[in-house]
Amino acid sequence: MSELGKHIAQHTAISTDDIEKIVTYFKPQFFDKKACLLKENQLCKSLYFVNKGCLRLFFCDEKGNEQTIQFALEGWWITDLTAFHSEKLAEFSIQAIEATEIMEIDRNSLEELLKEFPQMERYFNKIYQRAYAASLLRVKYVFTLSKEAFYQMFSTKYPKFIQRIPQKILASFLGFTPEYLSELRKKSMKK
Amino acid sequence: MSELGKHIAQHTAISTDDIEKIVTYFKPQFFDKKACLLKENQLCKSLYFVNKGCLRLFFCDEKGNEQTIQFALEGWWITDLTAFHSEKLAEFSIQAIEATEIMEIDRNSLEELLKEFPQMERYFNKIYQRAYAASLLRVKYVFTLSKEAFYQMFSTKYPKFIQRIPQKILASFLGFTPEYLSELRKKSMKK
DNA sequence: CGGATCGTTGATCAACTTCAACGGTCGTGG
DNA sequence: CCACGACCGTTGAAGTTGATCAACGATCCG
């Protein structure tokens, strides 16, 4: 079964046969390293599920720095959820960090899918709740942890990211400069 | 019509008659200043809508400081959404900052309400999406604004909070110490 | 009236940023 | 396949930002 199929099976009680049908609503796509799936100020037409590879969600601040606010590895959903649901212009861009294989579904296909398989409402609702919970947790971290502690926590909890993500991008996600990240890395090597 | 009724009318296309019936599913409640509606590690049984007054959502960090992460003035919903939906223990506490009048609905009543008025699904979905969008926006602010700029933005955008919220609590919401907030206030008085 | 908590002030200190410079590596065109 | 330029990660010095601590007057509440 496809990665997407497995993910749906894990989070719902839908039968294998139905999942096969559900997966046909999605369109497989391939993106080269550094390719953009969505750019700021475009319409955000689709939801993306990562089969293989890695994406990131980011925006540009007034100084022109790219600030990364979310990653998606294998088995994660990503999109500018607000723009997708409200049909407003995207506030964020989405870019492939590695060559990446995804499953995409646009608004129309999603509506048809939900009409034929209303059980999928619950699945997407879960995805939404998780996104919110993750965002809240992040706010909580910003309050309780120093930048150094945040790096420690993150690198032990998500070693995969540390290995696969370029430092510059990682630094922007963690909320500090590449220079300071370099210093923290040196520090934690010594131990 | 009650505050709650007006709010539902604003955000849906439900008839006035139906809204009257909908409002009967909610229980009016009164809380004194400093009273707690929900405490950390309790079950979060209800959603709260503020008719009059002001509530806050907060948690305690390891040093025992109370960190406020959300306020609710008149016309706002508040709860530990994650705990309410997942039926896990609350990570946050909710407390009245002023004497406050609310409308409360528990899980059972909510289910009955949604059964009789399925149009309300859309209303609550909106509330949820807003909470998520607000949380994302906050993450974005943390990235782009210095603490001083964050205070400036906040005090011009939400002057009501500056007037009604004690400084200590305001400081914890903005993410800095009361001492530093005091300094910023002095600075902005001079202009 | 008395105690506790709150907001303010100033001094000191730690955390983190900025800037400039250097070597390494990646990818692109010849 | 090599050479060149661009970008990336690292280092160190200097500068800012914001936290911590201690002390004091004001205010709130019993």
Tab-separated table of C-alpha atoms (C1' of nucleotides) in Angstrom:
chain	number	residue	atom	x	y	z
A	1	MET	CA	0.000	0.000	0.000
A	2	SER	CA	1.159	3.581	-0.635
A	3	GLU	CA	2.495	5.725	2.173
A	4	LEU	CA	-0.668	7.779	2.047
A	5	GLY	CA	-2.847	4.668	2.227
A	6	LYS	CA	-0.962	3.468	5.290
A	7	HIS	CA	-1.345	6.838	6.958
A	8	ILE	CA	-5.111	6.886	6.422
A	9	ALA	CA	-5.380	3.300	7.673
A	10	GLN	CA	-3.504	4.264	10.829
A	11	HIS	CA	-5.793	7.150	11.666
A	12	THR	CA	-9.228	5.861	10.679
A	13	ALA	CA	-11.194	2.637	10.593
A	14	ILE	CA	-11.657	2.641	6.804
A	15	SER	CA	-11.433	-0.703	4.962
A	16	THR	CA	-8.463	-1.550	2.739
A	17	ASP	CA	-10.691	-1.635	-0.346
A	18	ASP	CA	-12.058	1.836	0.293
A	19	ILE	CA	-8.601	3.200	0.980
A	20	GLU	CA	-7.495	1.994	-2.456
A	21	LYS	CA	-10.340	4.005	-3.978
A	22	ILE	CA	-9.620	7.021	-1.801
A	23	VAL	CA	-5.997	7.134	-2.890
A	24	THR	CA	-7.069	7.444	-6.528
A	25	TYR	CA	-8.403	10.937	-5.737
A	26	PHE	CA	-4.821	12.065	-5.167
A	27	LYS	CA	-2.308	12.977	-7.855
A	28	PRO	CA	1.312	11.845	-7.422
A	29	GLN	CA	3.861	14.590	-8.150
A	30	PHE	CA	7.634	14.933	-8.145
A	31	PHE	CA	9.661	18.018	-7.282
A	32	ASP	CA	13.381	18.621	-7.657
A	33	LYS	CA	15.466	19.945	-4.802
A	34	LYS	CA	14.759	23.674	-4.302
A	35	ALA	CA	11.604	23.582	-6.452
A	36	CYS	CA	8.642	25.590	-5.132
A	37	LEU	CA	5.204	23.997	-4.734
A	38	LEU	CA	3.607	27.268	-3.626
A	39	LYS	CA	4.788	30.862	-3.588
A	40	GLU	CA	3.703	33.743	-1.360
A	41	ASN	CA	0.754	35.701	-2.802
A	42	GLN	CA	-0.374	32.850	-5.033
A	43	LEU	CA	-3.620	30.985	-4.528
A	44	CYS	CA	-3.130	27.885	-2.436
A	45	LYS	CA	-5.049	25.260	-4.356
A	46	SER	CA	-3.948	21.950	-2.853
A	47	LEU	CA	-3.108	19.901	0.178
A	48	TYR	CA	0.220	18.055	0.011
A	49	PHE	CA	1.183	14.753	1.590
A	50	VAL	CA	4.863	13.771	1.553
A	51	ASN	CA	5.550	10.195	0.364
A	52	LYS	CA	9.299	10.586	0.259
A	53	GLY	CA	11.606	13.559	0.755
A	54	CYS	CA	11.230	16.790	2.672
A	55	LEU	CA	9.376	20.099	2.290
A	56	ARG	CA	9.368	23.323	4.250
A	57	LEU	CA	6.886	26.171	4.814
A	58	PHE	CA	8.432	29.644	5.100
A	59	PHE	CA	7.950	33.376	4.583
A	60	CYS	CA	10.244	36.344	3.975
A	61	ASP	CA	10.605	39.012	6.659
A	62	GLU	CA	11.132	42.698	5.863
A	63	LYS	CA	14.911	42.264	5.758
A	64	GLY	CA	14.559	39.555	3.112
A	65	ASN	CA	15.453	36.660	5.408
A	66	GLU	CA	13.552	33.443	4.851
A	67	GLN	CA	11.910	32.302	8.076
A	68	THR	CA	10.976	28.624	8.129
A	69	ILE	CA	8.020	27.750	10.304
A	70	GLN	CA	7.261	24.125	9.464
A	71	PHE	CA	8.878	21.048	7.957
A	72	ALA	CA	7.199	17.996	6.411
A	73	LEU	CA	9.050	14.691	6.188
A	74	GLU	CA	7.605	11.370	4.965
A	75	GLY	CA	4.049	10.876	6.271
A	76	TRP	CA	3.324	14.548	7.028
A	77	TRP	CA	0.749	16.873	5.529
A	78	ILE	CA	1.662	20.406	4.645
A	79	THR	CA	0.024	23.460	3.117
A	80	ASP	CA	-0.840	27.056	3.955
A	81	LEU	CA	-3.981	25.804	5.714
A	82	THR	CA	-5.439	29.255	6.238
A	83	ALA	CA	-5.018	30.248	2.596
A	84	PHE	CA	-6.310	26.884	1.396
A	85	HIS	CA	-9.519	27.056	3.412
A	86	SER	CA	-10.279	30.749	3.109
A	87	GLU	CA	-9.243	30.992	-0.575
A	88	LYS	CA	-7.104	34.011	0.278
A	89	LEU	CA	-3.610	34.565	-1.130
A	90	ALA	CA	-0.897	32.533	0.522
A	91	GLU	CA	1.153	34.179	3.272
A	92	PHE	CA	3.753	31.422	3.011
A	93	SER	CA	5.824	29.607	0.413
A	94	ILE	CA	6.439	25.852	0.218
A	95	GLN	CA	9.719	24.519	-1.111
A	96	ALA	CA	11.371	21.104	-1.533
A	97	ILE	CA	14.519	20.709	0.578
A	98	GLU	CA	15.331	17.382	-1.092
A	99	ALA	CA	14.000	15.784	-4.283
A	100	THR	CA	10.490	15.008	-3.057
A	101	GLU	CA	7.607	12.770	-4.016
A	102	ILE	CA	4.174	13.909	-2.903
A	103	MET	CA	0.461	13.201	-3.204
A	104	GLU	CA	-1.609	16.274	-4.019
A	105	ILE	CA	-5.346	16.942	-3.778
A	106	ASP	CA	-7.070	20.150	-4.873
A	107	ARG	CA	-10.229	21.681	-3.447
A	108	ASN	CA	-12.606	20.149	-6.014
A	109	SER	CA	-11.234	16.632	-5.708
A	110	LEU	CA	-11.309	16.999	-1.945
A	111	GLU	CA	-14.986	17.915	-2.020
A	112	GLU	CA	-15.805	14.946	-4.237
A	113	LEU	CA	-13.754	12.682	-2.005
A	114	LEU	CA	-15.600	13.894	1.102
A	115	LYS	CA	-18.937	13.403	-0.641
A	116	GLU	CA	-18.155	9.786	-1.496
A	117	PHE	CA	-16.278	9.022	1.747
A	118	PRO	CA	-17.669	11.201	4.533
A	119	GLN	CA	-15.587	9.199	7.026
A	120	MET	CA	-12.637	11.166	5.675
A	121	GLU	CA	-14.026	14.319	7.384
A	122	ARG	CA	-12.831	12.888	10.641
A	123	TYR	CA	-9.382	12.186	9.195
A	124	PHE	CA	-8.885	15.750	7.983
A	125	ASN	CA	-10.312	17.146	11.167
A	126	LYS	CA	-7.590	15.248	13.040
A	127	ILE	CA	-4.924	16.718	10.781
A	128	TYR	CA	-6.273	20.172	11.526
A	129	GLN	CA	-6.363	19.668	15.270
A	130	ARG	CA	-2.794	18.419	15.202
A	131	ALA	CA	-1.619	21.443	13.299
A	132	TYR	CA	-3.235	23.655	15.922
A	133	ALA	CA	-1.862	21.653	18.826
A	134	ALA	CA	1.624	21.766	17.295
A	135	SER	CA	1.402	25.505	16.874
A	136	LEU	CA	0.276	25.991	20.485
A	137	LEU	CA	3.044	23.739	21.736
A	138	ARG	CA	5.525	25.856	19.842
A	139	VAL	CA	4.241	29.017	21.508
A	140	LYS	CA	4.625	27.238	24.833
A	141	TYR	CA	8.237	26.315	24.021
A	142	VAL	CA	9.065	29.887	23.104
A	143	PHE	CA	7.916	30.889	26.596
A	144	THR	CA	9.614	28.220	28.630
A	145	LEU	CA	12.844	27.388	26.819
A	146	SER	CA	15.983	29.381	26.111
A	147	LYS	CA	17.239	29.141	22.540
A	148	GLU	CA	19.953	26.747	23.660
A	149	ALA	CA	17.445	24.522	25.476
A	150	PHE	CA	15.168	24.640	22.445
A	151	TYR	CA	17.992	23.388	20.242
A	152	GLN	CA	18.843	20.591	22.692
A	153	MET	CA	15.233	19.488	22.920
A	154	PHE	CA	14.755	19.607	19.186
A	155	SER	CA	17.927	17.764	18.283
A	156	THR	CA	17.229	14.907	20.673
A	157	LYS	CA	13.544	14.689	19.751
A	158	TYR	CA	13.961	15.029	15.979
A	159	PRO	CA	17.484	13.870	15.048
A	160	LYS	CA	16.334	13.254	11.478
A	161	PHE	CA	15.881	16.947	10.916
A	162	ILE	CA	19.335	17.753	12.227
A	163	GLN	CA	20.800	15.269	9.746
A	164	ARG	CA	18.807	16.185	6.672
A	165	ILE	CA	18.205	19.931	6.903
A	166	PRO	CA	20.846	22.530	5.902
A	167	GLN	CA	21.979	24.527	8.904
A	168	LYS	CA	20.878	27.868	7.570
A	169	ILE	CA	17.309	26.648	7.208
A	170	LEU	CA	17.421	24.860	10.535
A	171	ALA	CA	18.610	28.049	12.228
A	172	SER	CA	15.731	30.041	10.753
A	173	PHE	CA	13.271	27.389	11.969
A	174	LEU	CA	14.702	27.422	15.488
A	175	GLY	CA	14.598	31.212	15.512
A	176	PHE	CA	18.253	32.192	15.674
A	177	THR	CA	21.203	33.055	13.473
A	178	PRO	CA	23.326	30.446	11.640
A	179	GLU	CA	26.357	31.759	13.550
A	180	TYR	CA	24.771	31.047	16.909
A	181	LEU	CA	23.610	27.599	15.767
A	182	SER	CA	27.194	26.870	14.805
A	183	GLU	CA	28.296	27.807	18.313
A	184	LEU	CA	25.652	25.585	19.917
A	185	ARG	CA	26.717	22.663	17.731
A	186	LYS	CA	30.320	23.069	18.823
A	187	LYS	CA	29.203	23.208	22.446
A	188	SER	CA	27.152	20.012	22.234
A	189	MET	CA	29.941	18.158	20.377
A	190	LYS	CA	32.250	18.561	23.366
A	191	LYS	CA	29.946	16.606	25.635
B	1	MET	CA	-30.658	39.300	21.837
B	2	SER	CA	-27.840	37.926	24.016
B	3	GLU	CA	-24.190	38.571	23.175
B	4	LEU	CA	-23.840	34.943	22.185
B	5	GLY	CA	-26.896	35.118	19.935
B	6	LYS	CA	-25.493	38.170	18.176
B	7	HIS	CA	-22.179	36.433	17.657
B	8	ILE	CA	-23.782	33.375	16.087
B	9	ALA	CA	-25.947	35.599	13.878
B	10	GLN	CA	-22.830	37.429	12.674
B	11	HIS	CA	-21.026	34.280	11.656
B	12	THR	CA	-23.794	32.108	10.220
B	13	ALA	CA	-27.024	32.418	8.250
B	14	ILE	CA	-29.190	30.926	10.985
B	15	SER	CA	-32.659	32.444	11.561
B	16	THR	CA	-33.414	34.514	14.657
B	17	ASP	CA	-35.949	31.942	15.873
B	18	ASP	CA	-33.445	29.117	15.662
B	19	ILE	CA	-30.783	31.184	17.385
B	20	GLU	CA	-33.159	31.679	20.344
B	21	LYS	CA	-33.453	27.914	20.623
B	22	ILE	CA	-29.728	27.390	20.193
B	23	VAL	CA	-28.909	29.775	23.024
B	24	THR	CA	-30.998	27.655	25.425
B	25	TYR	CA	-28.389	24.879	25.131
B	26	PHE	CA	-25.940	27.139	26.932
B	27	LYS	CA	-25.749	27.738	30.670
B	28	PRO	CA	-25.094	31.283	31.953
B	29	GLN	CA	-22.469	31.453	34.710
B	30	PHE	CA	-20.838	34.139	36.841
B	31	PHE	CA	-17.292	34.191	38.156
B	32	ASP	CA	-15.667	36.579	40.628
B	33	LYS	CA	-12.382	38.271	39.899
B	34	LYS	CA	-9.508	35.735	40.230
B	35	ALA	CA	-11.887	32.736	40.232
B	36	CYS	CA	-10.726	29.722	38.207
B	37	LEU	CA	-12.973	28.116	35.572
B	38	LEU	CA	-10.475	25.372	34.825
B	39	LYS	CA	-7.286	24.210	36.521
B	40	GLU	CA	-4.278	22.418	35.060
B	41	ASN	CA	-4.636	18.603	35.201
B	42	GLN	CA	-8.403	18.702	35.493
B	43	LEU	CA	-10.730	17.418	32.809
B	44	CYS	CA	-11.788	20.205	30.476
B	45	LYS	CA	-15.530	19.683	30.178
B	46	SER	CA	-16.825	22.862	28.558
B	47	LEU	CA	-16.463	25.583	25.993
B	48	TYR	CA	-16.752	29.133	27.358
B	49	PHE	CA	-18.090	32.237	25.638
B	50	VAL	CA	-17.526	35.589	27.340
B	51	ASN	CA	-20.635	37.786	27.568
B	52	LYS	CA	-19.039	40.403	29.784
B	53	GLY	CA	-15.660	40.616	31.509
B	54	CYS	CA	-12.305	39.064	30.768
B	55	LEU	CA	-10.690	35.644	31.083
B	56	ARG	CA	-7.173	34.370	30.527
B	57	LEU	CA	-5.597	31.009	29.600
B	58	PHE	CA	-2.226	30.294	31.242
B	59	PHE	CA	0.172	27.640	32.497
B	60	CYS	CA	2.943	27.509	35.104
B	61	ASP	CA	6.537	27.050	33.979
B	62	GLU	CA	9.120	25.088	36.012
B	63	LYS	CA	10.091	28.207	37.980
B	64	GLY	CA	6.481	28.720	39.068
B	65	ASN	CA	5.818	31.750	36.855
B	66	GLU	CA	2.383	31.957	35.308
B	67	GLN	CA	2.651	32.315	31.549
B	68	THR	CA	-0.471	33.725	29.913
B	69	ILE	CA	-1.039	32.606	26.354
B	70	GLN	CA	-4.523	33.868	25.512
B	71	PHE	CA	-7.104	36.424	26.639
B	72	ALA	CA	-10.850	36.420	26.025
B	73	LEU	CA	-12.827	39.654	26.203
B	74	GLU	CA	-16.538	40.071	25.374
B	75	GLY	CA	-17.484	38.045	22.303
B	76	TRP	CA	-14.552	35.631	22.424
B	77	TRP	CA	-14.512	31.884	22.930
B	78	ILE	CA	-11.956	30.267	25.182
B	79	THR	CA	-11.032	26.824	26.440
B	80	ASP	CA	-8.141	24.361	26.383
B	81	LEU	CA	-9.303	23.215	22.950
B	82	THR	CA	-6.902	20.295	22.781
B	83	ALA	CA	-7.947	18.952	26.175
B	84	PHE	CA	-11.632	19.511	25.426
B	85	HIS	CA	-11.568	17.590	22.151
B	86	SER	CA	-9.165	14.808	23.095
B	87	GLU	CA	-10.607	14.375	26.612
B	88	LYS	CA	-7.093	14.496	28.034
B	89	LEU	CA	-6.149	16.416	31.185
B	90	ALA	CA	-5.851	20.160	30.742
B	91	GLU	CA	-2.389	21.607	30.156
B	92	PHE	CA	-3.687	25.080	30.922
B	93	SER	CA	-5.727	26.939	33.543
B	94	ILE	CA	-8.459	29.487	32.892
B	95	GLN	CA	-9.012	32.357	35.305
B	96	ALA	CA	-11.234	35.448	35.493
B	97	ILE	CA	-9.287	38.720	35.385
B	98	GLU	CA	-12.413	40.744	36.135
B	99	ALA	CA	-15.834	39.667	37.439
B	100	THR	CA	-17.031	37.800	34.374
B	101	GLU	CA	-20.297	36.573	32.924
B	102	ILE	CA	-20.059	33.632	30.537
B	103	MET	CA	-22.105	31.124	28.577
B	104	GLU	CA	-20.951	27.543	29.017
B	105	ILE	CA	-21.643	24.394	27.052
B	106	ASP	CA	-20.403	20.905	27.942
B	107	ARG	CA	-19.608	18.046	25.598
B	108	ASN	CA	-23.001	16.341	25.862
B	109	SER	CA	-25.022	19.478	25.293
B	110	LEU	CA	-22.773	20.357	22.399
B	111	GLU	CA	-23.436	16.993	20.762
B	112	GLU	CA	-27.195	17.403	21.186
B	113	LEU	CA	-26.996	20.925	19.837
B	114	LEU	CA	-25.061	19.766	16.767
B	115	LYS	CA	-27.572	16.966	16.216
B	116	GLU	CA	-30.506	19.376	16.204
B	117	PHE	CA	-28.689	22.237	14.428
B	118	PRO	CA	-26.031	20.757	12.128
B	119	GLN	CA	-25.477	24.243	10.679
B	120	MET	CA	-23.631	24.974	13.922
B	121	GLU	CA	-20.832	22.619	12.774
B	122	ARG	CA	-19.729	25.344	10.416
B	123	TYR	CA	-19.801	27.943	13.192
B	124	PHE	CA	-17.550	25.919	15.484
B	125	ASN	CA	-15.295	24.989	12.620
B	126	LYS	CA	-14.755	28.706	12.033
B	127	ILE	CA	-13.870	29.232	15.673
B	128	TYR	CA	-11.342	26.437	15.420
B	129	GLN	CA	-9.755	27.764	12.254
B	130	ARG	CA	-9.435	31.194	13.827
B	131	ALA	CA	-7.721	29.807	16.876
B	132	TYR	CA	-5.216	28.079	14.617
B	133	ALA	CA	-4.684	31.149	12.455
B	134	ALA	CA	-4.163	33.301	15.552
B	135	SER	CA	-1.620	30.858	16.899
B	136	LEU	CA	0.296	30.803	13.596
B	137	LEU	CA	0.256	34.582	13.434
B	138	ARG	CA	1.747	34.676	16.872
B	139	VAL	CA	4.594	32.393	15.836
B	140	LYS	CA	5.156	34.708	12.881
B	141	TYR	CA	5.338	37.742	15.194
B	142	VAL	CA	7.864	36.054	17.428
B	143	PHE	CA	10.079	35.633	14.380
B	144	THR	CA	9.767	39.061	12.871
B	145	LEU	CA	9.356	41.456	15.781
B	146	SER	CA	11.648	42.472	18.610
B	147	LYS	CA	10.014	42.538	22.032
B	148	GLU	CA	9.755	46.309	21.888
B	149	ALA	CA	8.136	46.201	18.432
B	150	PHE	CA	5.773	43.489	19.650
B	151	TYR	CA	4.650	45.706	22.516
B	152	GLN	CA	4.153	48.689	20.205
B	153	MET	CA	2.124	46.640	17.740
B	154	PHE	CA	0.042	45.093	20.479
B	155	SER	CA	-0.718	48.302	22.337
B	156	THR	CA	-1.883	50.119	19.197
B	157	LYS	CA	-3.842	47.145	17.883
B	158	TYR	CA	-5.479	46.156	21.177
B	159	PRO	CA	-5.600	49.225	23.460
B	160	LYS	CA	-8.426	47.630	25.457
B	161	PHE	CA	-6.069	45.000	26.782
B	162	ILE	CA	-3.501	47.572	27.846
B	163	GLN	CA	-6.207	49.361	29.835
B	164	ARG	CA	-7.877	46.397	31.464
B	165	ILE	CA	-5.121	43.869	32.106
B	166	PRO	CA	-2.748	44.114	35.101
B	167	GLN	CA	0.810	44.723	33.957
B	168	LYS	CA	2.235	41.564	35.428
B	169	ILE	CA	-0.172	39.422	33.430
B	170	LEU	CA	0.284	41.515	30.322
B	171	ALA	CA	4.061	41.089	30.576
B	172	SER	CA	3.737	37.312	30.809
B	173	PHE	CA	1.486	37.321	27.738
B	174	LEU	CA	3.914	39.433	25.733
B	175	GLY	CA	6.761	37.186	26.792
B	176	PHE	CA	8.908	39.443	28.938
B	177	THR	CA	9.464	40.531	32.542
B	178	PRO	CA	7.295	43.136	34.330
B	179	GLU	CA	10.445	45.240	34.796
B	180	TYR	CA	11.085	45.407	31.097
B	181	LEU	CA	7.446	46.194	30.346
B	182	SER	CA	7.702	49.074	32.792
B	183	GLU	CA	10.711	50.406	30.887
B	184	LEU	CA	8.899	50.149	27.554
B	185	ARG	CA	5.901	52.009	28.953
B	186	LYS	CA	8.120	54.837	30.135
B	187	LYS	CA	9.779	54.974	26.707
B	188	SER	CA	6.472	55.200	24.839
B	189	MET	CA	5.107	57.850	27.249
B	190	LYS	CA	7.871	60.238	26.234
B	191	LYS	CA	6.773	60.306	22.595
C	1	DC	C1'	-4.213	50.118	60.323
C	2	DG	C1'	-0.941	46.470	58.693
C	3	DG	C1'	0.706	43.033	55.475
C	4	DA	C1'	1.083	41.521	50.969
C	5	DT	C1'	1.375	42.269	46.370
C	6	DC	C1'	2.318	45.481	42.376
C	7	DG	C1'	4.746	48.713	39.543
C	8	DT	C1'	9.050	51.250	39.089
C	9	DT	C1'	14.072	52.213	39.009
C	10	DG	C1'	18.866	51.406	38.483
C	11	DA	C1'	22.995	48.312	38.370
C	12	DT	C1'	24.867	44.283	36.758
C	13	DC	C1'	25.029	40.288	33.854
C	14	DA	C1'	24.072	36.672	30.422
C	15	DA	C1'	22.206	35.551	26.021
C	16	DC	C1'	22.194	36.333	21.514
C	17	DT	C1'	23.072	39.311	17.212
C	18	DT	C1'	25.847	41.651	13.998
C	19	DC	C1'	29.726	42.168	11.217
C	20	DA	C1'	33.805	40.866	8.838
C	21	DA	C1'	36.830	37.461	7.326
C	22	DC	C1'	38.227	32.700	5.843
C	23	DG	C1'	38.167	27.948	4.006
C	24	DG	C1'	35.223	24.410	2.030
C	25	DT	C1'	31.958	22.647	-1.153
C	26	DC	C1'	28.502	22.675	-4.494
C	27	DG	C1'	26.825	23.307	-9.044
C	28	DT	C1'	27.229	25.384	-13.520
C	29	DG	C1'	29.298	26.521	-17.929
C	30	DG	C1'	33.042	25.836	-20.780
D	1	DC	C1'	35.823	16.743	-16.238
D	2	DC	C1'	37.739	20.822	-14.661
D	3	DA	C1'	37.635	25.689	-13.115
D	4	DC	C1'	35.334	29.349	-11.414
D	5	DG	C1'	32.021	31.805	-8.781
D	6	DA	C1'	28.512	31.643	-5.428
D	7	DC	C1'	26.953	30.207	-1.363
D	8	DC	C1'	27.542	27.752	3.186
D	9	DG	C1'	29.409	26.865	7.733
D	10	DT	C1'	32.691	28.480	11.122
D	11	DT	C1'	35.286	31.768	14.079
D	12	DG	C1'	36.117	35.694	16.897
D	13	DA	C1'	35.331	40.578	18.373
D	14	DA	C1'	32.202	43.957	19.570
D	15	DG	C1'	27.649	45.503	20.431
D	16	DT	C1'	22.461	45.017	21.865
D	17	DT	C1'	18.818	43.278	23.988
D	18	DG	C1'	16.462	41.857	27.634
D	19	DA	C1'	16.806	39.175	32.346
D	20	DT	C1'	17.950	39.198	37.093
D	21	DC	C1'	18.366	41.137	41.576
D	22	DA	C1'	17.592	44.306	45.203
D	23	DA	C1'	15.326	48.137	46.990
D	24	DC	C1'	11.505	51.446	47.434
D	25	DG	C1'	6.957	53.707	47.283
D	26	DA	C1'	2.131	52.938	46.112
D	27	DT	C1'	-1.980	50.481	46.352
D	28	DC	C1'	-5.107	46.994	47.433
D	29	DC	C1'	-7.535	44.191	50.728
D	30	DG	C1'	-8.602	42.233	54.999
